Short mmCIF file of C-alpha atoms in Angstrom, two decimals:
data_model
loop_
_atom_site.label_atom_id
_atom_site.label_comp_id
_atom_site.label_asym_id
_atom_site.label_seq_id
_atom_site.Cartn_x
_atom_site.Cartn_y
_atom_site.Cartn_z
CA VAL A 183 25.65 -11.45 22.68
CA LEU A 184 28.01 -14.22 23.00
CA ASP A 185 27.82 -17.31 21.00
CA PHE A 186 29.52 -20.68 20.47
CA LYS A 187 29.72 -22.92 17.67
CA SER A 188 31.50 -26.26 17.02
CA GLN A 189 31.44 -28.64 14.25
CA ALA A 190 33.38 -31.83 13.76
CA PHE A 191 33.60 -33.84 10.31
CA TYR A 192 35.54 -36.44 8.29
CA ASN A 193 36.42 -36.35 4.54
CA ARG A 194 37.53 -39.29 2.75
CA PHE A 195 38.21 -39.05 -1.07
CA ASP A 196 40.72 -39.91 -3.85
CA THR A 197 40.85 -43.58 -2.27
CA ASN A 198 43.65 -42.39 0.51
CA THR A 199 43.03 -39.07 1.28
CA HIS A 200 41.68 -38.52 4.75
CA ASN A 201 40.85 -35.40 6.66
CA LYS A 202 39.69 -35.05 10.27
CA PHE A 203 38.43 -31.78 11.56
CA LEU A 204 37.26 -30.14 14.73
CA ILE A 205 36.50 -26.46 14.52
CA ASN A 206 35.49 -24.11 17.36
CA ASP A 207 34.03 -20.71 16.60
CA PHE A 208 33.95 -18.03 19.33
CA LEU A 209 31.51 -15.14 18.25
CA TRP A 210 30.84 -11.86 20.47
CA ASN A 211 28.27 -9.22 18.92
CA SER A 212 27.69 -6.19 21.10
CA LYS A 213 24.23 -4.48 21.27
CA ASN A 214 23.56 -1.59 19.04
CA PHE A 215 25.01 1.67 20.62
CA LEU A 216 23.77 5.12 19.17
CA SER A 217 26.36 8.08 18.80
CA LYS A 218 25.42 11.72 19.24
CA GLY A 219 25.36 12.31 15.25
CA GLY A 220 22.92 9.36 14.67
CA PHE A 221 25.15 6.66 13.85
CA VAL A 222 24.04 3.19 14.82
CA ASN A 223 27.17 1.10 15.61
CA THR A 224 27.95 -2.30 16.58
CA ALA A 225 31.21 -4.32 17.10
CA GLU A 226 32.04 -7.91 16.53
CA ILE A 227 34.65 -10.31 17.55
CA GLN A 228 35.27 -13.86 15.99
CA VAL A 229 37.90 -16.59 17.17
CA LYS A 230 38.28 -19.25 15.32
CA ASN A 231 39.97 -22.62 16.48
CA THR A 232 40.84 -25.29 13.90
CA ASN A 233 42.22 -28.55 14.58
CA TYR A 234 42.62 -31.19 11.96
CA LYS A 235 44.84 -34.16 10.90
CA SER A 236 45.35 -34.60 7.25
CA GLU A 237 46.56 -37.51 5.25
CA ASN A 238 47.81 -37.12 1.46
CA ASP A 239 46.11 -33.62 0.83
CA THR A 240 48.56 -31.59 -0.51
CA SER A 241 46.33 -28.38 0.17
CA LEU A 242 46.75 -28.88 4.08
CA LYS A 243 49.50 -29.52 6.54
CA SER A 244 50.07 -33.16 7.28
CA ALA A 245 52.46 -33.02 9.95
CA GLY A 246 50.57 -34.75 12.64
CA SER A 247 47.59 -33.04 14.44
CA ILE A 248 47.48 -29.42 13.63
CA ASN A 249 46.11 -26.96 15.58
CA GLU A 250 45.35 -23.25 14.37
CA ILE A 251 43.70 -20.01 15.89
CA ALA A 252 42.61 -16.93 14.04
CA GLY A 253 40.46 -14.35 14.85
CA VAL A 254 38.93 -10.78 13.41
CA LEU A 255 37.74 -7.68 14.81
CA ALA A 256 35.27 -5.68 13.12
CA PHE A 257 33.21 -2.31 13.60
CA ARG A 258 30.05 -1.38 12.00
CA SER A 259 28.64 1.98 11.69
CA ILE A 260 25.15 3.15 9.62
CA LEU A 261 23.46 6.37 9.50
CA PRO A 262 19.79 5.95 8.75
CA MET A 263 18.17 8.97 7.22
CA ILE A 264 14.65 9.33 6.26
CA LYS A 265 12.71 11.70 4.02
CA GLU A 266 9.03 11.90 4.09
CA SER A 267 6.60 13.04 1.25
CA LEU A 268 2.89 12.80 1.06
CA ASN A 269 3.14 9.54 -1.23
CA TYR A 270 6.71 8.17 -0.41
CA SER A 271 9.08 7.57 2.33
CA ASN A 272 12.68 7.54 1.01
CA ILE A 273 15.53 5.90 3.21
CA PHE A 274 19.25 6.73 2.80
CA SER A 275 21.78 4.82 4.70
CA PRO A 276 25.61 5.20 4.35
CA LYS A 277 27.48 2.16 5.83
CA ALA A 278 30.85 1.63 6.97
CA MET A 279 32.81 -1.32 8.31
CA LEU A 280 36.40 -1.15 9.82
CA ARG A 281 37.75 -5.01 10.13
CA PHE A 282 41.08 -6.17 11.71
CA ALA A 283 42.40 -9.95 11.05
CA PRO A 284 46.22 -10.40 12.00
CA GLY A 285 48.06 -13.44 10.85
CA HIS A 286 48.06 -15.49 7.70
CA MET A 287 45.60 -17.70 6.21
CA LYS A 288 45.77 -20.82 3.87
CA ASN A 289 46.25 -19.82 0.10
CA LEU A 290 42.58 -19.74 -1.45
CA SER A 291 43.78 -17.67 -4.43
CA THR A 292 42.03 -20.29 -7.11
CA ASN A 293 38.92 -20.77 -4.71
CA GLU A 294 35.45 -19.84 -6.41
CA ALA A 295 34.26 -17.36 -3.71
CA ARG A 296 32.77 -14.25 -5.26
CA LEU A 297 32.18 -10.87 -3.82
CA SER A 298 28.78 -9.59 -4.14
CA TYR A 299 26.73 -6.91 -2.25
CA SER A 300 25.03 -9.67 0.13
CA ASN A 301 28.34 -10.73 1.51
CA LEU A 302 30.19 -7.23 1.27
CA PHE A 303 29.91 -6.49 4.94
CA SER A 304 30.30 -10.02 6.10
CA THR A 305 32.97 -10.42 8.81
CA ASN A 306 34.37 -13.46 6.97
CA LYS A 307 33.50 -13.44 3.53
CA VAL A 308 35.54 -16.47 2.47
CA GLN A 309 33.34 -19.32 3.13
CA GLU A 310 36.02 -21.99 3.50
CA THR A 311 36.32 -24.59 6.32
CA GLY A 312 38.47 -23.41 8.90
CA VAL A 313 39.66 -20.09 7.32
CA VAL A 314 39.38 -16.63 8.41
CA GLU A 315 39.83 -13.71 5.63
CA SER A 316 42.92 -11.90 6.92
CA GLY A 317 44.02 -8.41 6.34
CA THR A 318 43.10 -4.82 7.57
CA SER A 319 40.52 -3.22 5.52
CA ALA A 320 37.83 -0.62 5.31
CA ILE A 321 34.30 -1.32 3.58
CA LEU A 322 32.51 1.60 2.41
CA GLY A 323 28.93 1.51 1.11
CA PHE A 324 24.85 2.70 0.99
CA ASP A 325 21.47 1.59 0.82
CA LEU A 326 18.98 3.61 -0.93
CA SER A 327 15.21 2.69 -0.90
CA ILE A 328 11.98 4.64 -2.10
CA ASN A 329 8.94 2.93 -0.17
CA GLU A 330 5.40 3.89 -1.55
CA LYS A 331 2.93 4.74 1.32
CA ARG A 332 -0.34 2.64 1.49
CA GLU A 333 -3.62 2.92 3.35
CA ASP A 334 -3.05 -0.17 5.41
CA GLU A 335 0.39 1.41 6.63
CA ASN A 336 2.22 -1.27 5.25
CA ASN A 337 4.71 0.55 3.00
CA PHE A 338 5.31 -1.06 -0.53
CA GLU A 339 9.19 -0.60 -1.59
CA LYS A 340 9.08 0.33 -5.39
CA PHE A 341 12.95 0.99 -5.72
CA SER A 342 16.38 -0.30 -3.95
CA LEU A 343 19.78 0.51 -4.77
CA SER A 344 22.72 -0.95 -2.81
CA LEU A 345 26.74 -0.22 -3.71
CA GLY A 346 29.72 -0.58 -2.14
CA GLN A 347 33.68 -1.55 -2.03
CA THR A 348 36.58 -2.75 -0.14
CA PHE A 349 39.95 -0.77 0.44
CA SER A 350 42.62 -3.11 1.89
CA LEU A 351 45.87 -1.82 3.31
CA GLU A 352 47.84 -4.04 1.02
CA ASN A 353 47.16 -6.76 -1.69
CA ASN A 354 46.58 -10.30 -0.06
CA PHE A 355 47.01 -12.73 -2.85
CA ASP A 356 46.03 -15.51 -0.66
CA LEU A 357 42.39 -14.34 -1.08
CA PRO A 358 40.43 -15.61 -4.17
CA SER A 359 41.28 -13.71 -7.40
CA ARG A 360 37.93 -14.23 -8.60
CA SER A 361 36.63 -12.31 -5.84
CA SER A 362 38.85 -9.30 -6.18
CA LEU A 363 39.59 -9.31 -2.46
CA ASP A 364 43.39 -9.88 -3.21
CA GLN A 365 43.69 -6.34 -4.56
CA LYS A 366 43.88 -3.24 -2.45
CA MET A 367 40.59 -1.80 -3.94
CA SER A 368 38.07 -4.57 -4.77
CA ASP A 369 35.41 -4.40 -7.57
CA VAL A 370 32.61 -2.20 -6.69
CA VAL A 371 29.55 -4.29 -6.29
CA GLY A 372 25.92 -3.31 -6.06
CA GLU A 373 22.24 -4.28 -6.58
CA VAL A 374 19.24 -2.57 -7.96
CA ASN A 375 15.86 -3.61 -7.53
CA TYR A 376 12.48 -2.19 -8.85
CA ASN A 377 9.12 -3.43 -8.45
CA PHE A 378 6.50 -2.82 -10.65
CA PHE A 379 3.72 -4.43 -8.55
CA GLU A 380 3.58 -7.11 -5.68
CA ASN A 381 4.40 -10.00 -8.21
CA SER A 382 6.24 -8.12 -10.71
CA THR A 383 9.88 -7.12 -10.45
CA ILE A 384 13.24 -6.68 -12.03
CA GLY A 385 16.56 -6.84 -10.41
CA TYR A 386 20.16 -6.22 -11.48
CA LYS A 387 23.51 -7.27 -9.87
CA PHE A 388 26.86 -6.09 -10.99
CA SER A 389 30.47 -5.95 -10.43
CA LEU A 390 32.31 -2.97 -11.76
CA ASP A 391 36.10 -3.08 -11.65
CA HIS A 392 38.29 -0.63 -9.55
CA ASP A 393 38.87 1.25 -12.78
CA TYR A 394 35.03 2.09 -12.61
CA SER A 395 34.97 1.51 -16.45
CA THR A 396 34.67 -2.04 -16.79
CA LEU A 397 31.74 -4.13 -15.79
CA ASN A 398 32.82 -7.84 -14.81
CA TYR A 399 29.69 -9.09 -13.67
CA ASN A 400 26.05 -8.48 -14.83
CA GLU A 401 23.18 -10.44 -13.84
CA ILE A 402 19.70 -9.54 -14.48
CA SER A 403 16.56 -11.38 -13.04
CA SER A 404 12.62 -10.29 -13.68
CA GLU A 405 9.45 -11.78 -12.96
CA LEU A 406 6.21 -10.33 -14.68
CA THR A 407 2.39 -11.47 -13.84
CA LEU A 408 -0.32 -10.76 -16.30
CA GLY A 409 -3.53 -12.16 -14.93
CA LYS A 410 -2.85 -16.06 -15.31
CA ILE A 411 0.29 -15.72 -17.26
CA ASP A 412 3.82 -15.35 -15.33
CA PHE A 413 7.19 -14.70 -17.01
CA ASN A 414 10.72 -14.87 -15.93
CA LEU A 415 14.02 -14.12 -17.40
CA ASP A 416 17.57 -14.48 -15.94
CA TYR A 417 20.59 -13.10 -17.69
CA LEU A 418 24.17 -13.63 -16.57
CA GLU A 419 27.56 -12.56 -17.79
CA GLU A 420 31.08 -12.83 -16.55
CA ARG A 421 34.03 -11.30 -17.56
CA ASN A 422 37.77 -11.25 -16.51
CA HIS A 423 38.89 -12.56 -13.11
CA ILE A 424 35.48 -13.23 -12.29
CA GLY A 425 34.90 -15.90 -15.31
CA ASN A 426 33.50 -16.41 -18.62
CA GLU A 427 29.83 -17.45 -18.23
CA ASN A 428 27.25 -16.00 -20.47
CA TYR A 429 23.67 -17.16 -20.76
CA ILE A 430 19.86 -16.24 -20.70
CA ASN A 431 17.12 -18.28 -19.00
CA THR A 432 13.57 -17.66 -19.96
CA GLY A 433 10.37 -19.20 -19.13
CA ILE A 434 6.46 -18.93 -19.37
CA THR A 435 3.77 -20.34 -16.89
CA LEU A 436 0.22 -20.51 -17.78
CA ASN A 437 -2.01 -20.83 -14.68
CA MET A 438 -5.32 -22.20 -16.31
CA ASN A 439 -6.85 -22.57 -13.13
CA GLU A 440 -5.98 -23.14 -9.49
CA SER A 441 -5.06 -27.19 -10.18
CA ASN A 442 -3.75 -27.19 -13.56
CA ILE A 443 -0.21 -25.25 -14.54
CA LEU A 444 1.68 -25.53 -17.70
CA THR A 445 5.09 -23.97 -17.89
CA PHE A 446 7.71 -23.93 -20.53
CA GLU A 447 11.52 -23.24 -20.15
CA THR A 448 14.73 -23.03 -22.30
CA LYS A 449 18.19 -21.66 -21.85
CA LYS A 450 20.64 -20.03 -24.09
CA ASN A 451 24.21 -20.16 -23.80
CA TYR A 452 26.10 -17.33 -25.53
CA LYS A 453 29.67 -18.70 -24.71
CA THR A 454 28.93 -21.70 -26.77
CA GLU A 455 26.22 -19.92 -28.78
CA SER A 456 23.93 -22.72 -28.49
CA THR A 457 20.89 -23.93 -26.66
CA GLU A 458 21.31 -25.91 -23.93
CA PHE A 459 17.45 -27.36 -23.26
CA TYR A 460 14.07 -27.03 -23.68
CA ASN A 461 11.31 -28.06 -20.96
CA LEU A 462 7.71 -28.24 -20.96
CA ILE A 463 5.85 -29.22 -17.94
CA TYR A 464 2.27 -29.86 -16.91
CA GLN A 465 1.37 -29.93 -13.43
CA TYR A 466 -2.05 -30.98 -11.65
CA VAL A 467 -2.35 -29.72 -7.95
CA ASN A 468 -4.98 -30.26 -5.34
CA ASP A 469 -4.98 -30.31 -1.59
CA CYS A 470 -3.71 -33.89 -1.36
CA LEU A 471 -2.07 -34.79 -4.63
CA ALA A 472 0.45 -33.18 -7.11
CA ALA A 473 0.84 -35.14 -10.37
CA GLY A 474 3.11 -33.99 -13.23
CA ILE A 475 4.41 -35.01 -16.76
CA GLU A 476 7.79 -33.17 -18.29
CA PHE A 477 9.18 -33.33 -21.44
CA ASN A 478 12.73 -32.47 -21.57
CA ARG A 479 15.10 -31.81 -24.72
CA THR A 480 18.84 -31.51 -23.93
CA PHE A 481 21.29 -30.19 -26.58
CA TYR A 482 25.17 -30.92 -26.77
CA GLU A 483 28.03 -28.54 -27.68
CA ASP A 484 29.33 -31.29 -30.14
CA LYS A 485 27.00 -30.73 -32.87
CA ASP A 486 27.52 -34.37 -34.30
CA VAL A 487 25.77 -35.74 -31.26
CA GLU A 488 21.80 -35.95 -31.52
CA ALA A 489 19.78 -34.16 -28.55
CA ASN A 490 18.62 -35.90 -26.01
CA ASP A 491 14.76 -36.29 -25.44
CA SER A 492 13.37 -37.51 -22.17
CA LEU A 493 9.82 -37.77 -20.47
CA MET A 494 9.14 -38.34 -16.77
CA PHE A 495 5.77 -38.51 -14.86
CA LYS A 496 5.97 -37.60 -11.13
CA ILE A 497 3.31 -38.06 -8.53
CA SER A 498 3.45 -36.73 -4.73
CA ILE A 499 0.98 -37.99 -2.15
CA LYS A 500 0.92 -35.01 0.77
CA PRO A 501 2.55 -35.52 3.00
CA LEU A 502 3.63 -38.89 2.28
CA GLY A 503 6.49 -38.18 -0.44
CA GLY A 504 6.62 -38.83 -4.24
CA ILE A 505 7.32 -41.53 -7.09
CA THR A 506 9.17 -40.14 -10.13
CA THR A 507 9.58 -42.60 -13.18
CA PRO A 508 12.69 -42.90 -14.98
CA SER A 509 13.11 -41.42 -18.29
CA LEU A 510 10.61 -43.10 -20.68
CA TYR A 511 13.22 -42.47 -23.96
CA GLN A 512 16.02 -40.83 -24.97
#
């Protein structure tokens, strides 16, 4: 499959800084081909042609019109293995990708990009305009899922685990240090999901340092439905090169009936040892109208500054749109 994508845009900021871009991407993906050992293989080629002209932007070249070409070649392979039992279907799939991208790249060492399992096997993990992640690397990982068999033949995924790591031939300090891709061995990244019921689940995303002893990132998200009550909890912790955020979000929703919903939300920031906000929301919903009232109390890090209170009304007429009042008080 051959695909072509072109984008053009103009940026102006800080009064006298101007950037004009024309970026052309040529993408080729092979069809899946099966080896004798049962491996499912694919190949991908991407060529990026970046044309730009910049004025007063220190992060870009400014000597007239600039034309740059970068490319990447990737080969992916996966070996799906299935084990059937009376009540469950278990799938274990080791995965590998070899990636080669010659040449140099723009210095993105301070970029905010983060490595996660969701982008681990991407051809270009750095989502930066006109940039292709350079270097030669191998990515190894696996997916494991345990699926509960049901009478309707629609299997229900009960548990899943995904894990992987990038290995590079050499350090590339132009890549974001926050992502750990600048090192020969990246962090080990992974995801774990367990589904209690259809609408009740807990998920865990993590990043383990390449010394295999330090957790640099923890993210827990959970949803639980008990009758008319929905609970949710989200926890985030960043350490070392990834950052220093640390907070918990919690919420509870009471579905009184099909039309009336009451929700309470709060966020606790453990970095500042403070509560950031409380939200109390009431909604009325029917086939043509959605109306709600929201009370919000926001707290500040400076204890000498009083909390900010606001009350808002919102009405939406489907499909015409909605009206939201300004905050009634502070």
